[in-house]
Tab-separated table of C-alpha atoms in Angstrom:
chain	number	residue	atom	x	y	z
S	1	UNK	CA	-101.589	61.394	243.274
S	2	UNK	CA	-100.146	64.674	241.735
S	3	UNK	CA	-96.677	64.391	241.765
S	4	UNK	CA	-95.284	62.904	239.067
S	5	UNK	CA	-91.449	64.381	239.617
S	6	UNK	CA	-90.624	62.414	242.409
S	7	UNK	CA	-89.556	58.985	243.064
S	8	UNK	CA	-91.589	57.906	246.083
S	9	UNK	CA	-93.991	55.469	246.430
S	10	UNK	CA	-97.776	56.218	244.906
S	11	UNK	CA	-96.149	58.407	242.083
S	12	UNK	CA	-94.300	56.446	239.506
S	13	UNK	CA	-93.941	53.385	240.933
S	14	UNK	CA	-96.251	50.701	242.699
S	15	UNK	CA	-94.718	47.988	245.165
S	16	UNK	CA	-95.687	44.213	245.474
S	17	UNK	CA	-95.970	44.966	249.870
S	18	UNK	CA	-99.707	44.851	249.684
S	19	UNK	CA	-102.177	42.625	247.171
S	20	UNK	CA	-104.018	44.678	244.509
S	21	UNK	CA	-106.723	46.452	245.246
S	22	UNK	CA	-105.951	46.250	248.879
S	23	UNK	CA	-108.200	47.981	251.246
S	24	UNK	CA	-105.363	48.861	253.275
S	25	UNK	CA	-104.391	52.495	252.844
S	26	UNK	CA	-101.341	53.100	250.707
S	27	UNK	CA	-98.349	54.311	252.751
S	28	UNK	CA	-97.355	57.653	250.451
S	29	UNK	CA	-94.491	60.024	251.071
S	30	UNK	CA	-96.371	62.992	253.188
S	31	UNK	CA	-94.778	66.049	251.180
S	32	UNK	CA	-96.670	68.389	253.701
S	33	UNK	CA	-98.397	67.719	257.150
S	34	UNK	CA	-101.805	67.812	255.298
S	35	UNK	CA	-101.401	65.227	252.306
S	36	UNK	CA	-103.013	62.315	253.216
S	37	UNK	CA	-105.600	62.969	255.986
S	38	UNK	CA	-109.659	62.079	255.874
S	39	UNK	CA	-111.666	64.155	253.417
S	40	UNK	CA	-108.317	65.304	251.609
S	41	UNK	CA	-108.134	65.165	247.920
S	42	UNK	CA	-105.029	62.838	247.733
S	43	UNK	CA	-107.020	60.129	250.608
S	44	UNK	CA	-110.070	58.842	248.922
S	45	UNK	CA	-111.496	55.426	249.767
S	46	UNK	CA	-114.490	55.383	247.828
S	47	UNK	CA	-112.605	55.483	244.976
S	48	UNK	CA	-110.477	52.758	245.681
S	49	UNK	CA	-107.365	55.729	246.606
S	50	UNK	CA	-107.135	55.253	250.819
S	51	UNK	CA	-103.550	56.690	251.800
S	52	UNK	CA	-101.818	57.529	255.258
S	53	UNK	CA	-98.868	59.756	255.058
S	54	UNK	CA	-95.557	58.394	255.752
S	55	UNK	CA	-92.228	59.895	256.859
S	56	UNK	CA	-89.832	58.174	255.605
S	57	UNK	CA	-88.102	55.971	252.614
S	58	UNK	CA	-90.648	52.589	253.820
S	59	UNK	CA	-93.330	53.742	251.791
S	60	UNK	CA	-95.336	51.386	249.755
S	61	UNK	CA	-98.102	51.885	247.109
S	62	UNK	CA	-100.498	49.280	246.237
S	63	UNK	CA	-101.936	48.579	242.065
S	64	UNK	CA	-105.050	49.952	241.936
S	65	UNK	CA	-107.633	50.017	239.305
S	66	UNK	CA	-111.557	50.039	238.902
S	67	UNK	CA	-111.754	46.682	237.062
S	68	UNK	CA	-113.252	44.343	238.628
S	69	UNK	CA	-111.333	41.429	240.643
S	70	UNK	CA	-107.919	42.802	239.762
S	71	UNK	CA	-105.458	44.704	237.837
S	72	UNK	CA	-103.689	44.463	234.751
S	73	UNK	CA	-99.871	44.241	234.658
S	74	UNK	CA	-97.228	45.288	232.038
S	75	UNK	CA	-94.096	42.977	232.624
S	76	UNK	CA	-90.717	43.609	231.435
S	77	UNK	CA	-91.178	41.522	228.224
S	78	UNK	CA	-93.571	43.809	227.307
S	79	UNK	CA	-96.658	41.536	228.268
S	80	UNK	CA	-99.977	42.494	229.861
S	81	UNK	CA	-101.327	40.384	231.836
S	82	UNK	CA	-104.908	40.208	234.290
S	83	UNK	CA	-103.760	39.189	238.060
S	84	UNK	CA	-106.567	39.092	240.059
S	85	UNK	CA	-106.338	40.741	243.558
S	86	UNK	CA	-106.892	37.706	245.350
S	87	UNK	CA	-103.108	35.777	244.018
S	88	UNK	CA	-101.110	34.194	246.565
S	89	UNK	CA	-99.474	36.875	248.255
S	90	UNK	CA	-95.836	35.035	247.812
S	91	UNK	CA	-96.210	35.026	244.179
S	92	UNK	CA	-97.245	38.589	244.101
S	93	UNK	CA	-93.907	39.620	245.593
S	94	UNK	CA	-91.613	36.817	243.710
S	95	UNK	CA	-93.455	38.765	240.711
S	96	UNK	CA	-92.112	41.578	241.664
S	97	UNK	CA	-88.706	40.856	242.677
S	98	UNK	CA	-85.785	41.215	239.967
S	99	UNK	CA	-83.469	38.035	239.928
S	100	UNK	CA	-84.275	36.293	243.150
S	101	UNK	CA	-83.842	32.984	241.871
S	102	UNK	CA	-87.391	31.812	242.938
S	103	UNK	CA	-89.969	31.408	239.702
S	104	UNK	CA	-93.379	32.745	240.364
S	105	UNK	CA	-95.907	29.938	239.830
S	106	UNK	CA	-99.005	30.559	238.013
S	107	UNK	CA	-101.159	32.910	238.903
């Protein structure tokens, strides 16, 4: 969402909080009091892009793409792989977890 030097949620990196696609809002870092209202250029829901402005390190930031059911996922072995936004929402999050001891089932 235009800035690609920071850290934060909705830049480089996506979270497992929320199933792809979601049609909650993201919950981005708000850099300045105007970055994620209605009608702003970073908030747009018709495109699949709804975000709220957040204060604070809890932000989250959801896969998104414009296929259709889902998103495709690069794992650390270097796979890519078609999860579909309706997977269980507990192996979502176990496939994003690093070393919690609990093996995602198939999704």
């Amino acid at each position: 969402r235009g800035y690609f030097f920071t850290n934060r949620a909705g830049s480089q990196f996506l979270y497992t909080t929320l199933l792809p696609n979601s049609t909650s809002p993201d919950n981005i870092y708000a850099f300045h009091p105007d970055f994620c209202p209605p009608d702003n250029s970073h908030n747009k829901p018709l495109m699949n892009l709804p975000c709220v402005g957040g204060d604070n390190d809890a932000n989250y930031a959801s896969p998104r793409s414009r296929h259709t059911g889902g998103v495709n996922v690069l794992f650390c072995d270097g796979s890519v792989r078609f999860v579909k936004n309706a997977v269980d929402i507990t192996i979502w999050r176990r496939l994003g977890a690093i070393a919690d001891g609990n093996p995602p089932a198939d999704f």
